[in-house]
Amino acid sequence: MTGHSEGSIVRELQDKSNLPVGYSVVRGRRKTMAVHVRHQAVEVRVPFYVSQTQIQDFVYTHIPWILRKLEHKAAQDSQRPDLCDGGTVYYKARALRVRLIPAMSENVEITDTEMRLHGRGLTPERASKVLQRWLLAQARTVLPPRAEALAAYLQVAGRLKEVVFRKTKSKWGHCTSTGRIQFNWLIMMAPDAVIDYMICHEVGHLVHMNHSPKFWALVESVCPDYRRYVRWLRTHEHRLWL
Ligand SMILES: [Zn+2]
């Protein structure tokens, strides 16, 4: 994921103009106008030369779209993991009830209906730490051997230098040209098939360092249903975000 690449930018905050929230205007070196909705903020990106009236007209014609987007984002926010006792967390495509259980040592227990987080003085923040340490331990156990096995199968074992773990803002995985694969441990919240797809994707980059048709053909050869998993992530990834 890359940010927008306008040169110098000018930010102006606008009035509401029939929207439930204000919007900001970002002027930059670009040819067309575009509107973006991120969380509950609306941003309009425009070329330097357009007038206030043009911007207002542009926003006005996009109000139904903006309102739909804001509603969608609000719905997504309401589905984010809630680690209060009695809250809901989406784990491997199942909505589980969260139970915070006082205990001397940390542990995570998954039943058919519950995610039981054990630990001392658990607040939602501490519970998140307990859960993330557990997910990281799972990631360390599961991901490197699978990545290595797939790299060997694709005859690029020599290119895989290391598998590391990092929680980044926007990525589930990453592969550098030096053969370093990075996984976000939150992916362990996803169904196993989606985890396998992520492994195929990143190991596939050891063969093709791009997202060309050849790369996707390779992914498909080892993960025939990959389109389903890409779609699953697009639809549900906000629910895994701790
Ligand atoms: Zn990629």
PDB file of C-alpha atoms and ligand atoms in Angstrom:
ATOM      1  CA  MET A   1       0.000   0.000   0.000  1.00  0.00           C
ATOM      2  CA  THR A   2       1.326   3.412  -0.871  1.00  0.00           C
ATOM      3  CA  GLY A   3       0.197   6.890   0.127  1.00  0.00           C
ATOM      4  CA  HIS A   4      -0.926   9.458  -2.389  1.00  0.00           C
ATOM      5  CA  SER A   5       1.917  11.006  -4.282  1.00  0.00           C
ATOM      6  CA  GLU A   6       0.910  14.622  -4.802  1.00  0.00           C
ATOM      7  CA  GLY A   7       3.758  17.086  -4.431  1.00  0.00           C
ATOM      8  CA  SER A   8       3.066  19.893  -2.007  1.00  0.00           C
ATOM      9  CA  ILE A   9      -0.367  19.806  -0.422  1.00  0.00           C
ATOM     10  CA  VAL A  10      -2.640  22.392   1.086  1.00  0.00           C
ATOM     11  CA  ARG A  11      -5.256  21.365   3.591  1.00  0.00           C
ATOM     12  CA  GLU A  12      -8.426  23.356   4.090  1.00  0.00           C
ATOM     13  CA  LEU A  13     -11.260  22.396   6.366  1.00  0.00           C
ATOM     14  CA  GLN A  14     -14.696  22.940   4.879  1.00  0.00           C
ATOM     15  CA  ASP A  15     -18.190  23.390   6.273  1.00  0.00           C
ATOM     16  CA  LYS A  16     -20.565  20.495   6.436  1.00  0.00           C
ATOM     17  CA  SER A  17     -22.567  21.202   3.249  1.00  0.00           C
ATOM     18  CA  ASN A  18     -25.319  18.624   3.844  1.00  0.00           C
ATOM     19  CA  LEU A  19     -22.923  16.022   5.207  1.00  0.00           C
ATOM     20  CA  PRO A  20     -23.006  14.690   8.777  1.00  0.00           C
ATOM     21  CA  VAL A  21     -19.273  15.426   9.005  1.00  0.00           C
ATOM     22  CA  GLY A  22     -17.028  18.154   7.623  1.00  0.00           C
ATOM     23  CA  TYR A  23     -14.582  17.379   4.870  1.00  0.00           C
ATOM     24  CA  SER A  24     -11.017  18.419   4.260  1.00  0.00           C
ATOM     25  CA  VAL A  25      -9.611  19.488   0.926  1.00  0.00           C
ATOM     26  CA  VAL A  26      -6.136  18.441  -0.121  1.00  0.00           C
ATOM     27  CA  ARG A  27      -4.755  20.371  -3.062  1.00  0.00           C
ATOM     28  CA  GLY A  28      -1.955  18.740  -4.966  1.00  0.00           C
ATOM     29  CA  ARG A  29      -0.291  18.049  -8.257  1.00  0.00           C
ATOM     30  CA  ARG A  30      -3.061  15.978  -9.824  1.00  0.00           C
ATOM     31  CA  LYS A  31      -5.437  16.208 -12.779  1.00  0.00           C
ATOM     32  CA  THR A  32      -8.757  15.027 -11.402  1.00  0.00           C
ATOM     33  CA  MET A  33     -10.815  15.372  -8.241  1.00  0.00           C
ATOM     34  CA  ALA A  34     -11.406  12.394  -5.959  1.00  0.00           C
ATOM     35  CA  VAL A  35     -13.151  11.854  -2.666  1.00  0.00           C
ATOM     36  CA  HIS A  36     -11.939   9.426   0.017  1.00  0.00           C
ATOM     37  CA  VAL A  37     -13.625   8.245   3.183  1.00  0.00           C
ATOM     38  CA  ARG A  38     -11.391   6.936   5.942  1.00  0.00           C
ATOM     39  CA  HIS A  39     -13.011   6.010   9.224  1.00  0.00           C
ATOM     40  CA  GLN A  40     -15.323   8.941   9.841  1.00  0.00           C
ATOM     41  CA  ALA A  41     -13.294  11.505   7.891  1.00  0.00           C
ATOM     42  CA  VAL A  42     -13.962  12.704   4.376  1.00  0.00           C
ATOM     43  CA  GLU A  43     -11.124  14.008   2.272  1.00  0.00           C
ATOM     44  CA  VAL A  44     -11.408  15.587  -1.171  1.00  0.00           C
ATOM     45  CA  ARG A  45      -8.233  15.559  -3.270  1.00  0.00           C
ATOM     46  CA  VAL A  46      -8.165  18.183  -5.997  1.00  0.00           C
ATOM     47  CA  PRO A  47      -5.775  19.869  -8.430  1.00  0.00           C
ATOM     48  CA  PHE A  48      -4.362  23.280  -7.434  1.00  0.00           C
ATOM     49  CA  TYR A  49      -6.406  25.216  -9.984  1.00  0.00           C
ATOM     50  CA  VAL A  50     -10.002  24.201  -9.164  1.00  0.00           C
ATOM     51  CA  SER A  51     -12.298  26.753  -7.522  1.00  0.00           C
ATOM     52  CA  GLN A  52     -14.253  26.448  -4.276  1.00  0.00           C
ATOM     53  CA  THR A  53     -17.476  26.248  -6.289  1.00  0.00           C
ATOM     54  CA  GLN A  54     -16.150  23.381  -8.384  1.00  0.00           C
ATOM     55  CA  ILE A  55     -15.135  21.522  -5.228  1.00  0.00           C
ATOM     56  CA  GLN A  56     -18.512  22.111  -3.600  1.00  0.00           C
ATOM     57  CA  ASP A  57     -20.330  20.925  -6.727  1.00  0.00           C
ATOM     58  CA  PHE A  58     -18.134  17.853  -6.850  1.00  0.00           C
ATOM     59  CA  VAL A  59     -18.835  17.026  -3.209  1.00  0.00           C
ATOM     60  CA  TYR A  60     -22.524  17.714  -3.689  1.00  0.00           C
ATOM     61  CA  THR A  61     -22.864  15.181  -6.512  1.00  0.00           C
ATOM     62  CA  HIS A  62     -21.056  12.593  -4.388  1.00  0.00           C
ATOM     63  CA  ILE A  63     -23.128  12.962  -1.219  1.00  0.00           C
ATOM     64  CA  PRO A  64     -25.108   9.695  -1.644  1.00  0.00           C
ATOM     65  CA  TRP A  65     -21.851   7.792  -2.215  1.00  0.00           C
ATOM     66  CA  ILE A  66     -20.169   9.469   0.783  1.00  0.00           C
ATOM     67  CA  LEU A  67     -23.135   8.681   3.047  1.00  0.00           C
ATOM     68  CA  ARG A  68     -23.076   5.025   1.981  1.00  0.00           C
ATOM     69  CA  LYS A  69     -19.340   4.860   2.685  1.00  0.00           C
ATOM     70  CA  LEU A  70     -19.695   6.479   6.118  1.00  0.00           C
ATOM     71  CA  GLU A  71     -22.436   4.012   7.013  1.00  0.00           C
ATOM     72  CA  HIS A  72     -20.302   1.105   5.828  1.00  0.00           C
ATOM     73  CA  LYS A  73     -17.324   2.294   7.896  1.00  0.00           C
ATOM     74  CA  ALA A  74     -19.507   2.736  10.969  1.00  0.00           C
ATOM     75  CA  ALA A  75     -20.814  -0.828  10.536  1.00  0.00           C
ATOM     76  CA  GLN A  76     -17.230  -2.077  10.225  1.00  0.00           C
ATOM     77  CA  ASP A  77     -16.184  -0.202  13.369  1.00  0.00           C
ATOM     78  CA  SER A  78     -19.010  -1.865  15.301  1.00  0.00           C
ATOM     79  CA  GLN A  79     -17.632  -5.274  14.243  1.00  0.00           C
ATOM     80  CA  ARG A  80     -14.123  -4.701  15.549  1.00  0.00           C
ATOM     81  CA  PRO A  81     -12.899  -7.010  18.317  1.00  0.00           C
ATOM     82  CA  ASP A  82     -14.391  -6.099  21.681  1.00  0.00           C
ATOM     83  CA  LEU A  83     -12.237  -7.593  24.421  1.00  0.00           C
ATOM     84  CA  CYS A  84     -14.473  -6.635  27.330  1.00  0.00           C
ATOM     85  CA  ASP A  85     -15.859  -9.536  29.343  1.00  0.00           C
ATOM     86  CA  GLY A  86     -18.984 -10.495  27.373  1.00  0.00           C
ATOM     87  CA  GLY A  87     -17.745  -8.790  24.203  1.00  0.00           C
ATOM     88  CA  THR A  88     -17.476 -10.435  20.804  1.00  0.00           C
ATOM     89  CA  VAL A  89     -14.390 -11.400  18.850  1.00  0.00           C
ATOM     90  CA  TYR A  90     -14.273 -12.914  15.369  1.00  0.00           C
ATOM     91  CA  TYR A  91     -11.841 -15.822  15.451  1.00  0.00           C
ATOM     92  CA  LYS A  92     -11.337 -18.166  12.494  1.00  0.00           C
ATOM     93  CA  ALA A  93     -14.641 -17.026  10.954  1.00  0.00           C
ATOM     94  CA  ARG A  94     -16.667 -17.574  14.134  1.00  0.00           C
ATOM     95  CA  ALA A  95     -18.089 -14.959  16.473  1.00  0.00           C
ATOM     96  CA  LEU A  96     -16.931 -15.946  19.958  1.00  0.00           C
ATOM     97  CA  ARG A  97     -18.027 -14.531  23.298  1.00  0.00           C
ATOM     98  CA  VAL A  98     -15.085 -13.082  25.249  1.00  0.00           C
ATOM     99  CA  ARG A  99     -14.542 -14.234  28.831  1.00  0.00           C
ATOM    100  CA  LEU A 100     -11.922 -12.541  30.992  1.00  0.00           C
ATOM    101  CA  ILE A 101     -10.859 -14.994  33.665  1.00  0.00           C
ATOM    102  CA  PRO A 102      -8.651 -13.994  36.610  1.00  0.00           C
ATOM    103  CA  ALA A 103      -5.627 -16.277  36.798  1.00  0.00           C
ATOM    104  CA  MET A 104      -1.988 -16.188  37.876  1.00  0.00           C
ATOM    105  CA  SER A 105      -0.658 -17.214  34.490  1.00  0.00           C
ATOM    106  CA  GLU A 106      -1.670 -16.091  31.015  1.00  0.00           C
ATOM    107  CA  ASN A 107      -3.516 -18.414  28.725  1.00  0.00           C
ATOM    108  CA  VAL A 108      -6.010 -18.404  25.865  1.00  0.00           C
ATOM    109  CA  GLU A 109      -8.607 -21.091  25.550  1.00  0.00           C
ATOM    110  CA  ILE A 110     -10.961 -21.460  22.592  1.00  0.00           C
ATOM    111  CA  THR A 111     -14.225 -23.369  22.994  1.00  0.00           C
ATOM    112  CA  ASP A 112     -17.133 -23.769  20.559  1.00  0.00           C
ATOM    113  CA  THR A 113     -18.676 -20.504  21.683  1.00  0.00           C
ATOM    114  CA  GLU A 114     -16.108 -18.665  23.795  1.00  0.00           C
ATOM    115  CA  MET A 115     -12.645 -17.179  23.786  1.00  0.00           C
ATOM    116  CA  ARG A 116     -11.441 -17.406  27.382  1.00  0.00           C
ATOM    117  CA  LEU A 117      -8.576 -15.093  28.208  1.00  0.00           C
ATOM    118  CA  HIS A 118      -6.795 -15.915  31.443  1.00  0.00           C
ATOM    119  CA  GLY A 119      -4.548 -13.479  33.232  1.00  0.00           C
ATOM    120  CA  ARG A 120      -4.027 -11.096  36.084  1.00  0.00           C
ATOM    121  CA  GLY A 121      -6.239  -7.974  36.366  1.00  0.00           C
ATOM    122  CA  LEU A 122      -7.448  -8.179  32.787  1.00  0.00           C
ATOM    123  CA  THR A 123      -8.678  -4.938  31.281  1.00  0.00           C
ATOM    124  CA  PRO A 124      -9.526  -4.969  27.538  1.00  0.00           C
ATOM    125  CA  GLU A 125      -6.035  -3.530  26.879  1.00  0.00           C
ATOM    126  CA  ARG A 126      -4.296  -6.226  28.915  1.00  0.00           C
ATOM    127  CA  ALA A 127      -6.526  -8.885  27.382  1.00  0.00           C
ATOM    128  CA  SER A 128      -5.433  -7.675  23.951  1.00  0.00           C
ATOM    129  CA  LYS A 129      -1.779  -8.113  25.000  1.00  0.00           C
ATOM    130  CA  VAL A 130      -2.459 -11.638  26.290  1.00  0.00           C
ATOM    131  CA  LEU A 131      -4.244 -12.560  23.070  1.00  0.00           C
ATOM    132  CA  GLN A 132      -1.546 -11.047  20.884  1.00  0.00           C
ATOM    133  CA  ARG A 133       1.283 -12.829  22.715  1.00  0.00           C
ATOM    134  CA  TRP A 134      -0.631 -16.065  22.179  1.00  0.00           C
ATOM    135  CA  LEU A 135      -1.189 -15.303  18.474  1.00  0.00           C
ATOM    136  CA  LEU A 136       2.498 -14.467  18.041  1.00  0.00           C
ATOM    137  CA  ALA A 137       3.481 -17.782  19.626  1.00  0.00           C
ATOM    138  CA  GLN A 138       1.116 -19.576  17.218  1.00  0.00           C
ATOM    139  CA  ALA A 139       2.520 -17.624  14.275  1.00  0.00           C
ATOM    140  CA  ARG A 140       6.100 -18.561  15.262  1.00  0.00           C
ATOM    141  CA  THR A 141       5.156 -22.231  15.416  1.00  0.00           C
ATOM    142  CA  VAL A 142       3.025 -22.456  12.286  1.00  0.00           C
ATOM    143  CA  LEU A 143       4.290 -19.996   9.691  1.00  0.00           C
ATOM    144  CA  PRO A 144       8.077 -20.536   9.282  1.00  0.00           C
ATOM    145  CA  PRO A 145       7.965 -24.316   8.667  1.00  0.00           C
ATOM    146  CA  ARG A 146       5.110 -23.932   6.177  1.00  0.00           C
ATOM    147  CA  ALA A 147       6.866 -21.102   4.353  1.00  0.00           C
ATOM    148  CA  GLU A 148      10.069 -23.161   4.208  1.00  0.00           C
ATOM    149  CA  ALA A 149       8.249 -26.251   2.935  1.00  0.00           C
ATOM    150  CA  LEU A 150       6.524 -24.292   0.189  1.00  0.00           C
ATOM    151  CA  ALA A 151       9.757 -22.530  -0.785  1.00  0.00           C
ATOM    152  CA  ALA A 152      11.421 -25.957  -1.086  1.00  0.00           C
ATOM    153  CA  TYR A 153       8.515 -27.226  -3.208  1.00  0.00           C
ATOM    154  CA  LEU A 154       8.855 -24.211  -5.518  1.00  0.00           C
ATOM    155  CA  GLN A 155      12.623 -24.779  -5.598  1.00  0.00           C
ATOM    156  CA  VAL A 156      13.472 -21.394  -4.119  1.00  0.00           C
ATOM    157  CA  ALA A 157      14.471 -22.550  -0.621  1.00  0.00           C
ATOM    158  CA  GLY A 158      17.833 -20.835  -1.055  1.00  0.00           C
ATOM    159  CA  ARG A 159      16.154 -17.456  -1.516  1.00  0.00           C
ATOM    160  CA  LEU A 160      14.231 -17.567   1.763  1.00  0.00           C
ATOM    161  CA  LYS A 161      16.531 -15.898   4.275  1.00  0.00           C
ATOM    162  CA  GLU A 162      14.226 -15.423   7.253  1.00  0.00           C
ATOM    163  CA  VAL A 163      10.643 -15.217   8.442  1.00  0.00           C
ATOM    164  CA  VAL A 164       9.910 -12.376  10.851  1.00  0.00           C
ATOM    165  CA  PHE A 165       6.806 -11.089  12.618  1.00  0.00           C
ATOM    166  CA  ARG A 166       5.562  -7.568  12.849  1.00  0.00           C
ATOM    167  CA  LYS A 167       2.238  -5.939  13.409  1.00  0.00           C
ATOM    168  CA  THR A 168       1.992  -3.239  10.761  1.00  0.00           C
ATOM    169  CA  LYS A 169      -0.909  -0.911  10.122  1.00  0.00           C
ATOM    170  CA  SER A 170      -2.034  -2.107   6.736  1.00  0.00           C
ATOM    171  CA  LYS A 171      -0.352  -5.366   5.809  1.00  0.00           C
ATOM    172  CA  TRP A 172      -0.765  -9.053   6.480  1.00  0.00           C
ATOM    173  CA  GLY A 173       2.500 -10.005   4.884  1.00  0.00           C
ATOM    174  CA  HIS A 174       5.477  -8.630   3.056  1.00  0.00           C
ATOM    175  CA  CYS A 175       8.438 -10.066   1.181  1.00  0.00           C
ATOM    176  CA  THR A 176      11.643  -8.156   0.445  1.00  0.00           C
ATOM    177  CA  SER A 177      13.989  -8.676  -2.495  1.00  0.00           C
ATOM    178  CA  THR A 178      16.555  -9.938   0.011  1.00  0.00           C
ATOM    179  CA  GLY A 179      14.346 -12.925   0.878  1.00  0.00           C
ATOM    180  CA  ARG A 180      12.941 -11.714   4.152  1.00  0.00           C
ATOM    181  CA  ILE A 181       9.278 -12.587   4.649  1.00  0.00           C
ATOM    182  CA  GLN A 182       7.311 -10.680   7.240  1.00  0.00           C
ATOM    183  CA  PHE A 183       3.942 -11.729   8.633  1.00  0.00           C
ATOM    184  CA  ASN A 184       1.496  -9.847  10.795  1.00  0.00           C
ATOM    185  CA  TRP A 185       0.670 -12.219  13.669  1.00  0.00           C
ATOM    186  CA  LEU A 186      -2.974 -11.085  13.655  1.00  0.00           C
ATOM    187  CA  ILE A 187      -3.382 -13.262  10.542  1.00  0.00           C
ATOM    188  CA  MET A 188      -3.602 -16.170  13.018  1.00  0.00           C
ATOM    189  CA  MET A 189      -7.141 -14.914  13.764  1.00  0.00           C
ATOM    190  CA  ALA A 190      -8.123 -15.827  10.182  1.00  0.00           C
ATOM    191  CA  PRO A 191      -9.275 -19.272   9.023  1.00  0.00           C
ATOM    192  CA  ASP A 192      -6.430 -21.698   8.267  1.00  0.00           C
ATOM    193  CA  ALA A 193      -7.128 -21.608   4.512  1.00  0.00           C
ATOM    194  CA  VAL A 194      -6.626 -17.824   4.524  1.00  0.00           C
ATOM    195  CA  ILE A 195      -3.361 -18.238   6.449  1.00  0.00           C
ATOM    196  CA  ASP A 196      -2.211 -20.755   3.843  1.00  0.00           C
ATOM    197  CA  TYR A 197      -3.089 -18.303   1.089  1.00  0.00           C
ATOM    198  CA  MET A 198      -0.953 -15.602   2.789  1.00  0.00           C
ATOM    199  CA  ILE A 199       1.969 -18.036   2.916  1.00  0.00           C
ATOM    200  CA  CYS A 200       1.524 -18.842  -0.784  1.00  0.00           C
ATOM    201  CA  HIS A 201       1.358 -15.142  -1.586  1.00  0.00           C
ATOM    202  CA  GLU A 202       4.548 -14.163   0.242  1.00  0.00           C
ATOM    203  CA  VAL A 203       6.552 -17.231  -0.787  1.00  0.00           C
ATOM    204  CA  GLY A 204       5.329 -16.611  -4.350  1.00  0.00           C
ATOM    205  CA  HIS A 205       7.189 -13.292  -4.197  1.00  0.00           C
ATOM    206  CA  LEU A 206      10.461 -15.231  -3.856  1.00  0.00           C
ATOM    207  CA  VAL A 207       9.792 -16.278  -7.463  1.00  0.00           C
ATOM    208  CA  HIS A 208       8.146 -13.098  -8.785  1.00  0.00           C
ATOM    209  CA  MET A 209       8.777  -9.826  -6.944  1.00  0.00           C
ATOM    210  CA  ASN A 210       5.573  -8.253  -8.304  1.00  0.00           C
ATOM    211  CA  HIS A 211       1.846  -8.841  -8.757  1.00  0.00           C
ATOM    212  CA  SER A 212       2.084  -9.740 -12.445  1.00  0.00           C
ATOM    213  CA  PRO A 213      -0.170 -12.346 -14.143  1.00  0.00           C
ATOM    214  CA  LYS A 214       2.753 -14.786 -13.789  1.00  0.00           C
ATOM    215  CA  PHE A 215       2.810 -14.216 -10.043  1.00  0.00           C
ATOM    216  CA  TRP A 216      -0.942 -14.847  -9.710  1.00  0.00           C
ATOM    217  CA  ALA A 217      -0.679 -17.942 -11.914  1.00  0.00           C
ATOM    218  CA  LEU A 218       1.966 -19.281  -9.549  1.00  0.00           C
ATOM    219  CA  VAL A 219      -0.208 -18.522  -6.512  1.00  0.00           C
ATOM    220  CA  GLU A 220      -3.113 -20.290  -8.195  1.00  0.00           C
ATOM    221  CA  SER A 221      -0.972 -23.351  -8.909  1.00  0.00           C
ATOM    222  CA  VAL A 222      -0.380 -23.850  -5.164  1.00  0.00           C
ATOM    223  CA  CYS A 223      -3.606 -22.282  -3.880  1.00  0.00           C
ATOM    224  CA  PRO A 224      -6.357 -22.847  -6.477  1.00  0.00           C
ATOM    225  CA  ASP A 225      -9.068 -21.037  -4.459  1.00  0.00           C
ATOM    226  CA  TYR A 226      -6.958 -17.985  -3.733  1.00  0.00           C
ATOM    227  CA  ARG A 227      -9.594 -15.578  -5.078  1.00  0.00           C
ATOM    228  CA  ARG A 228     -11.973 -16.669  -2.322  1.00  0.00           C
ATOM    229  CA  TYR A 229      -9.369 -15.935   0.328  1.00  0.00           C
ATOM    230  CA  VAL A 230      -8.476 -12.547  -1.115  1.00  0.00           C
ATOM    231  CA  ARG A 231     -12.194 -11.746  -0.998  1.00  0.00           C
ATOM    232  CA  TRP A 232     -12.524 -13.093   2.543  1.00  0.00           C
ATOM    233  CA  LEU A 233      -9.722 -10.840   3.737  1.00  0.00           C
ATOM    234  CA  ARG A 234     -11.179  -7.812   1.989  1.00  0.00           C
ATOM    235  CA  THR A 235     -14.564  -8.423   3.619  1.00  0.00           C
ATOM    236  CA  HIS A 236     -13.481  -9.402   7.108  1.00  0.00           C
ATOM    237  CA  GLU A 237     -10.005  -8.089   7.851  1.00  0.00           C
ATOM    238  CA  HIS A 238     -11.311  -5.167   9.917  1.00  0.00           C
ATOM    239  CA  ARG A 239     -12.735  -7.749  12.319  1.00  0.00           C
ATOM    240  CA  LEU A 240      -9.270  -9.138  13.064  1.00  0.00           C
ATOM    241  CA  TRP A 241      -7.718  -5.810  13.914  1.00  0.00           C
ATOM    242  CA  LEU A 242      -6.652  -5.699  17.571  1.00  0.00           C
TER     243      LEU A 242
HETATM  244 ZN    ZN B   1       2.184  -9.230  -2.689  1.00  0.00          ZN
END
